[in-house]
Structure formats: C-alpha cells, structure tokens
mmCIF file of C-alpha atoms in Angstrom:
data_model
loop_
_atom_site.group_PDB
_atom_site.id
_atom_site.type_symbol
_atom_site.label_atom_id
_atom_site.label_comp_id
_atom_site.label_asym_id
_atom_site.label_seq_id
_atom_site.Cartn_x
_atom_site.Cartn_y
_atom_site.Cartn_z
ATOM 1 C CA MET A 4 29.465 43.178 -35.881
ATOM 2 C CA PHE A 5 30.942 42.963 -32.403
ATOM 3 C CA ALA A 6 27.501 42.963 -30.858
ATOM 4 C CA ARG A 7 26.308 40.108 -33.038
ATOM 5 C CA THR A 8 29.418 38.100 -32.263
ATOM 6 C CA HIS A 9 29.002 38.780 -28.542
ATOM 7 C CA ILE A 10 25.306 37.700 -28.598
ATOM 8 C CA ALA A 11 26.213 34.526 -30.464
ATOM 9 C CA LEU A 12 28.917 33.714 -27.903
ATOM 10 C CA VAL A 13 26.550 34.259 -24.983
ATOM 11 C CA ALA A 14 23.919 32.036 -26.647
ATOM 12 C CA ALA A 15 26.489 29.292 -27.158
ATOM 13 C CA LEU A 16 27.579 29.493 -23.531
ATOM 14 C CA VAL A 17 23.936 29.291 -22.354
ATOM 15 C CA ALA A 18 23.393 26.254 -24.548
ATOM 16 C CA LEU A 19 26.422 24.538 -23.124
ATOM 17 C CA THR A 20 25.049 25.180 -19.636
ATOM 18 C CA VAL A 21 21.452 24.142 -20.302
ATOM 19 C CA LEU A 22 21.999 21.060 -22.378
ATOM 20 C CA PRO A 23 24.102 19.174 -19.803
ATOM 21 C CA ALA A 24 21.525 20.054 -17.119
ATOM 22 C CA ALA A 25 18.726 18.722 -19.299
ATOM 23 C CA ALA A 26 20.727 15.621 -20.043
ATOM 24 C CA GLN A 27 21.368 15.097 -16.348
ATOM 25 C CA GLY A 28 17.644 15.472 -15.653
ATOM 26 C CA ALA A 29 16.758 12.893 -18.298
ATOM 27 C CA SER A 30 19.385 10.541 -16.942
ATOM 28 C CA ALA A 31 17.976 10.930 -13.406
ATOM 29 C CA ASP A 32 14.443 10.143 -14.724
ATOM 30 C CA VAL A 33 15.705 6.979 -16.365
ATOM 31 C CA ALA A 34 17.662 5.896 -13.284
ATOM 32 C CA SER A 35 14.698 6.484 -10.937
ATOM 33 C CA THR A 36 12.408 4.672 -13.292
ATOM 34 C CA ASN A 37 14.688 1.670 -13.490
ATOM 35 C CA THR A 38 15.062 1.521 -9.685
ATOM 36 C CA PHE A 39 11.309 1.780 -9.146
ATOM 37 C CA VAL A 40 10.430 -0.803 -11.773
ATOM 38 C CA GLN A 41 12.915 -3.318 -10.386
ATOM 39 C CA ALA A 42 11.858 -2.758 -6.742
ATOM 40 C CA ASN A 43 8.175 -2.935 -7.628
ATOM 41 C CA TYR A 44 8.640 -6.182 -9.481
ATOM 42 C CA VAL A 45 10.483 -7.794 -6.584
ATOM 43 C CA LEU A 46 7.732 -6.727 -4.221
ATOM 44 C CA VAL A 47 4.773 -7.997 -6.312
ATOM 45 C CA ARG A 48 6.657 -11.203 -7.081
ATOM 46 C CA SER A 49 7.080 -11.781 -3.334
ATOM 47 C CA ALA A 50 3.382 -11.088 -2.751
ATOM 48 C CA ARG A 51 2.396 -13.463 -5.542
ATOM 49 C CA ALA A 52 4.630 -16.206 -4.071
ATOM 50 C CA HIS A 53 2.799 -15.764 -0.725
ATOM 51 C CA LEU A 54 -0.677 -15.401 -2.235
ATOM 52 C CA ALA A 55 -1.988 -18.727 -0.962
ATOM 53 C CA ALA A 56 -0.755 -17.980 2.533
ATOM 54 C CA ALA A 57 -2.083 -14.444 2.327
ATOM 55 C CA GLU A 58 -5.532 -15.749 1.399
ATOM 56 C CA ALA A 59 -5.345 -17.989 4.458
ATOM 57 C CA ALA A 60 -4.666 -15.028 6.717
ATOM 58 C CA PRO A 61 -8.328 -13.925 6.953
ATOM 59 C CA ARG A 62 -9.290 -17.492 7.753
ATOM 60 C CA GLN A 63 -6.775 -17.369 10.586
ATOM 61 C CA VAL A 64 -8.363 -14.191 11.957
ATOM 62 C CA LEU A 65 -11.776 -15.906 11.691
ATOM 63 C CA ALA A 66 -10.478 -18.958 13.561
ATOM 64 C CA GLN A 67 -9.063 -16.729 16.313
ATOM 65 C CA VAL A 68 -12.408 -14.917 16.697
ATOM 66 C CA ARG A 69 -14.237 -18.248 16.920
ATOM 67 C CA ARG A 70 -11.865 -19.360 19.692
ATOM 68 C CA GLU A 71 -11.612 -16.200 21.684
ATOM 69 C CA CYS A 72 -14.733 -14.040 21.195
ATOM 70 C CA PRO A 73 -17.512 -15.723 19.244
ATOM 71 C CA HIS A 74 -20.683 -13.568 19.022
ATOM 72 C CA ALA A 75 -19.081 -11.133 21.472
ATOM 73 C CA ALA A 76 -21.053 -8.206 20.063
ATOM 74 C CA ALA A 77 -24.289 -10.006 19.209
ATOM 75 C CA GLU A 78 -27.217 -7.614 18.742
ATOM 76 C CA SER A 79 -24.850 -4.647 18.787
ATOM 77 C CA PRO A 80 -26.035 -1.424 17.119
ATOM 78 C CA GLN A 81 -25.125 -0.489 13.576
ATOM 79 C CA ASN A 82 -23.562 2.972 13.728
ATOM 80 C CA GLY A 83 -20.336 4.830 13.344
ATOM 81 C CA ASP A 84 -18.670 2.755 16.029
ATOM 82 C CA SER A 85 -19.553 -0.505 14.282
ATOM 83 C CA THR A 86 -18.014 0.921 11.076
ATOM 84 C CA GLU A 87 -14.825 1.707 12.982
ATOM 85 C CA LEU A 88 -14.669 -1.869 14.216
ATOM 86 C CA SER A 89 -15.308 -3.092 10.698
ATOM 87 C CA ASN A 90 -12.246 -1.111 9.616
ATOM 88 C CA GLU A 91 -10.278 -2.765 12.428
ATOM 89 C CA VAL A 92 -11.321 -6.172 11.138
ATOM 90 C CA ILE A 93 -10.056 -5.216 7.659
ATOM 91 C CA GLY A 94 -6.814 -4.040 9.210
ATOM 92 C CA ALA A 95 -6.388 -7.300 11.118
ATOM 93 C CA MET A 96 -6.812 -9.222 7.868
ATOM 94 C CA VAL A 97 -4.563 -7.000 5.765
ATOM 95 C CA LEU A 98 -1.703 -6.747 8.242
ATOM 96 C CA ARG A 99 -1.629 -10.505 8.890
ATOM 97 C CA ALA A 100 -1.279 -11.030 5.146
ATOM 98 C CA TYR A 101 1.252 -8.255 4.650
ATOM 99 C CA GLN A 102 3.473 -9.616 7.400
ATOM 100 C CA LEU A 103 4.347 -12.404 4.958
ATOM 101 C CA ASP A 104 5.976 -9.835 2.703
ATOM 102 C CA ALA A 105 7.662 -7.770 5.418
ATOM 103 C CA PRO A 106 11.259 -8.115 4.044
ATOM 104 C CA ALA A 107 10.129 -7.201 0.493
ATOM 105 C CA LEU A 108 8.085 -4.315 1.822
ATOM 106 C CA HIS A 109 11.041 -2.898 3.740
ATOM 107 C CA SER A 110 13.318 -3.323 0.731
ATOM 108 C CA PHE A 111 10.858 -1.559 -1.534
ATOM 109 C CA VAL A 112 10.399 1.348 0.869
ATOM 110 C CA ALA A 113 14.187 1.740 1.179
ATOM 111 C CA ALA A 114 14.579 1.800 -2.586
ATOM 112 C CA ALA A 115 11.656 4.026 -3.515
ATOM 113 C CA SER A 116 11.358 6.577 -0.742
ATOM 114 C CA ALA A 117 13.988 8.975 -2.087
ATOM 115 C CA LEU A 118 13.396 8.553 -5.822
ATOM 116 C CA HIS A 119 12.949 11.740 -7.839
ATOM 117 C CA TRP A 120 11.666 12.563 -11.309
ATOM 118 C CA SER A 121 11.388 15.767 -13.274
ATOM 119 C CA SER A 122 7.624 15.200 -12.913
ATOM 120 C CA ALA A 123 6.656 16.475 -9.435
ATOM 121 C CA ALA A 124 3.389 14.563 -9.647
ATOM 122 C CA LEU A 125 5.137 11.282 -10.305
ATOM 123 C CA THR A 126 7.613 11.884 -7.496
ATOM 124 C CA ARG A 127 4.764 12.624 -5.075
ATOM 125 C CA THR A 128 2.862 9.527 -6.120
ATOM 126 C CA VAL A 129 5.797 7.140 -5.668
ATOM 127 C CA ARG A 130 6.988 8.671 -2.398
ATOM 128 C CA GLY A 131 3.452 8.758 -1.023
ATOM 129 C CA TYR A 132 2.998 5.104 -1.923
ATOM 130 C CA ALA A 133 6.287 4.201 -0.261
ATOM 131 C CA ALA A 134 5.261 6.117 2.844
ATOM 132 C CA ASP A 135 2.001 4.192 3.029
ATOM 133 C CA LEU A 136 3.773 0.865 2.662
ATOM 134 C CA ARG A 137 6.190 1.891 5.374
ATOM 135 C CA VAL A 138 3.254 2.450 7.746
ATOM 136 C CA LEU A 139 1.701 -0.926 6.867
ATOM 137 C CA ALA A 140 5.011 -2.746 7.283
ATOM 138 C CA GLN A 141 5.534 -1.324 10.733
ATOM 139 C CA LEU A 142 1.977 -1.234 12.107
ATOM 140 C CA ALA A 143 1.163 -3.966 14.633
ATOM 141 C CA PRO A 144 -2.065 -5.930 14.103
ATOM 142 C CA PRO A 145 -4.878 -4.867 16.437
ATOM 143 C CA HIS A 146 -6.133 -6.866 19.397
ATOM 144 C CA LEU A 147 -9.520 -7.398 17.814
ATOM 145 C CA CYS A 148 -11.284 -9.470 20.488
ATOM 146 C CA ALA A 149 -10.108 -7.264 23.285
ATOM 147 C CA ASP A 150 -11.318 -4.156 21.498
ATOM 148 C CA VAL A 151 -14.718 -5.674 20.736
ATOM 149 C CA ARG A 152 -15.147 -6.728 24.339
ATOM 150 C CA ALA A 153 -14.252 -3.244 25.533
ATOM 151 C CA TRP A 154 -16.924 -1.765 23.262
ATOM 152 C CA VAL A 155 -19.467 -4.226 24.595
ATOM 153 C CA ALA A 156 -18.415 -3.484 28.216
ATOM 154 C CA SER A 157 -19.114 0.226 27.618
ATOM 155 C CA GLY A 158 -22.692 -0.633 26.702
ATOM 156 C CA TYR A 159 -21.820 0.162 23.074
ATOM 157 C CA ARG A 160 -21.349 3.817 24.043
ATOM 158 C CA THR A 161 -17.578 4.187 23.679
ATOM 159 C CA LEU A 162 -15.036 2.700 21.322
ATOM 160 C CA PRO A 163 -11.776 1.705 22.914
ATOM 161 C CA ALA A 164 -8.967 4.176 22.330
ATOM 162 C CA ALA A 165 -6.940 1.359 20.676
ATOM 163 C CA THR A 166 -9.529 0.987 17.890
ATOM 164 C CA VAL A 167 -9.671 4.765 17.256
ATOM 165 C CA ALA A 168 -5.850 5.024 17.198
ATOM 166 C CA PHE A 169 -5.436 1.980 14.928
ATOM 167 C CA ASP A 170 -8.029 3.113 12.380
ATOM 168 C CA ARG A 171 -6.561 6.583 12.305
ATOM 169 C CA VAL A 172 -3.237 5.170 11.178
ATOM 170 C CA PHE A 173 -4.329 2.176 9.128
ATOM 171 C CA MET A 174 -7.152 3.477 6.937
ATOM 172 C CA PRO A 175 -5.254 6.419 5.309
ATOM 173 C CA ALA A 176 -2.287 4.140 4.592
ATOM 174 C CA TRP A 177 -4.216 1.117 3.302
ATOM 175 C CA VAL A 178 -2.976 0.445 -0.222
ATOM 176 C CA GLY A 179 -2.619 -2.679 -2.325
ATOM 177 C CA ILE A 180 0.748 -4.120 -3.211
ATOM 178 C CA GLY A 181 1.934 -3.083 -6.677
ATOM 179 C CA LEU A 182 1.901 0.302 -8.318
ATOM 180 C CA HIS A 183 2.001 1.460 -11.945
ATOM 181 C CA PRO A 184 1.821 5.224 -11.572
ATOM 182 C CA ALA A 185 0.603 7.453 -14.376
ATOM 183 C CA GLY A 186 3.462 9.082 -16.278
ATOM 184 C CA LEU A 187 6.045 6.431 -15.458
ATOM 185 C CA THR A 188 5.976 4.696 -18.848
ATOM 186 C CA ARG A 189 7.312 7.708 -20.737
ATOM 187 C CA PHE A 190 10.563 7.394 -18.827
ATOM 188 C CA ALA A 191 10.825 3.641 -19.310
ATOM 189 C CA GLY A 192 12.815 1.790 -21.912
ATOM 190 C CA ALA A 193 11.840 -1.469 -23.551
ATOM 191 C CA GLN A 194 13.236 -3.559 -20.725
ATOM 192 C CA GLN A 195 11.455 -1.548 -18.026
ATOM 193 C CA ARG A 196 8.156 -1.610 -19.948
ATOM 194 C CA SER A 197 8.399 -5.392 -20.259
ATOM 195 C CA LEU A 198 8.972 -5.713 -16.509
ATOM 196 C CA LEU A 199 6.077 -3.331 -15.784
ATOM 197 C CA LYS A 200 3.816 -5.524 -17.912
ATOM 198 C CA ARG A 201 4.859 -8.592 -15.968
ATOM 199 C CA SER A 202 4.310 -6.782 -12.701
ATOM 200 C CA ASP A 203 0.857 -5.650 -13.821
ATOM 201 C CA GLY A 204 -0.042 -9.271 -14.545
ATOM 202 C CA LEU A 205 0.958 -10.296 -11.012
ATOM 203 C CA VAL A 206 -0.994 -7.384 -9.520
ATOM 204 C CA VAL A 207 -4.134 -8.636 -11.242
ATOM 205 C CA GLN A 208 -3.695 -11.950 -9.543
ATOM 206 C CA LEU A 209 -3.143 -10.229 -6.183
ATOM 207 C CA ALA A 210 -6.316 -8.190 -6.705
ATOM 208 C CA ASP A 211 -8.284 -11.358 -7.422
ATOM 209 C CA GLY A 212 -7.033 -12.776 -4.134
ATOM 210 C CA GLU A 213 -8.090 -9.633 -2.274
ATOM 211 C CA ALA A 214 -11.552 -9.872 -3.838
ATOM 212 C CA ARG A 215 -11.872 -13.423 -2.563
ATOM 213 C CA ALA A 216 -10.950 -12.264 0.917
ATOM 214 C CA VAL A 217 -14.073 -10.071 1.074
ATOM 215 C CA GLU A 218 -16.159 -13.179 1.881
ATOM 216 C CA ARG A 219 -13.950 -13.898 4.882
ATOM 217 C CA TRP A 220 -14.451 -10.349 6.134
ATOM 218 C CA GLY A 221 -18.189 -11.010 6.128
ATOM 219 C CA ASP A 222 -17.690 -14.273 8.022
ATOM 220 C CA ILE A 223 -15.620 -12.490 10.684
ATOM 221 C CA MET A 224 -18.180 -9.726 11.087
ATOM 222 C CA ASN A 225 -20.997 -12.298 11.407
ATOM 223 C CA GLU A 226 -19.012 -14.269 13.966
ATOM 224 C CA LEU A 227 -18.466 -11.185 16.054
ATOM 225 C CA GLY A 228 -22.071 -10.118 15.652
ATOM 226 C CA ILE A 229 -21.149 -6.692 14.221
ATOM 227 C CA SER A 230 -22.899 -4.878 11.315
ATOM 228 C CA PRO A 231 -20.702 -2.399 9.552
#
C-alpha cells in the first residue's frame, strides 16, 4: 500500500513539474508568433506603400547606365563572368528598391532575430530570413559601371574583385519581403491569422511588382551589352 501511495505521489509531482513547463512552452510559441506576425505586417505594409517608388528603382539604374556607361561591354562574351555581372545588375536593382524600406527592415530584423518556437524548423526559418534581410539592409549597392569597365579593361578575362565579393554576399541573402513560414499558423490565434492573410495579400502585390521589374533587368543588360 505504501509503495502504491509513493508511486502516486511521485507521479503527481512529475505532473506538476511537466505541465507548467509545457504551458510555458505554449505561451512562448504564442508570444513569438504574435511578435513575428505584427513585425512582418509592418514590413510588408511599408514595402507596399513604397511599391511605386520601388518599381522606379530599376528605371533609375537603367538611366544611370545610359548616362555613365552605355554599351560599355558591347560584343562581350557570354560566360560565367557575364552571369556574375548579371547577378550584380540584379543586386543593384534590388538594393536600390530595398533602401526605401530600410527603417522597416531594421525594425523587423530587431524584432525577429531572437524569436524562438518549440519547432526548431520554424525557429531556423524565421531567424534565417531575418539574417538575410539584415544583410540586404546593410549591403551597399555595387558600382556597376565601374565594375563593367574593369571587366572590359581586362579583355574580358578577369572579373573585378568588387563584383565577386558583392555577388558572394548578395546572392545567398537575396529574399523577397514578406514571409509566411510553414508551421506558423498552428501557433496563431484568430487575430494573428487574419493579419497573416492581410500580409499575404500585400506580398502578392509585391511579387507582381517584382515580376514587372524583370523587363527593366533586360533593358539594363542590353544597354550594357552583356548577355547573362
């Protein structure tokens, strides 16, 4: 009888220990979800407010190329180096547009970088995304014309070190603004789900703007005389 009573007491003590821990974990999931959803919405709302100006950014890059280095690489070879310079063109377009949202980007990164969920995969996704946005918010736009001229001056044999260094940082970090990670919804209440839905709608509009910018990328490449 004593043994059964002892076992029951131990089980009760274990339950009292485990249940609060589980409750704390669930509470942390909810808190992290709420913080992320709010920060993500502020970010995508900022990007949507600047969408017209962001779509003008590639045209500004094109105008600069037309002023400073039109047809600078005319009849250049199509190879790995031209692909690297194509990536630099993309970076010049993206960073000029993202500069419009610099305050919102920094605020999102500050809010999201240390968030934690009981799901390790979700935590990695959000923190990785925040790390990528930190890079994009801090990375300086490349000196496109100077880099193209340096490539031409080498007889198309050597890419400038600036292009190689820029692409090495920019390309792995290049992400769109707005994230709805898998697994987040199960931690979200009705209010958070509603805000996620609104954010998703804004992200669709941002993606449409990015798709329209592809034509400008082609114009810039043609103006430089580079084939990707």
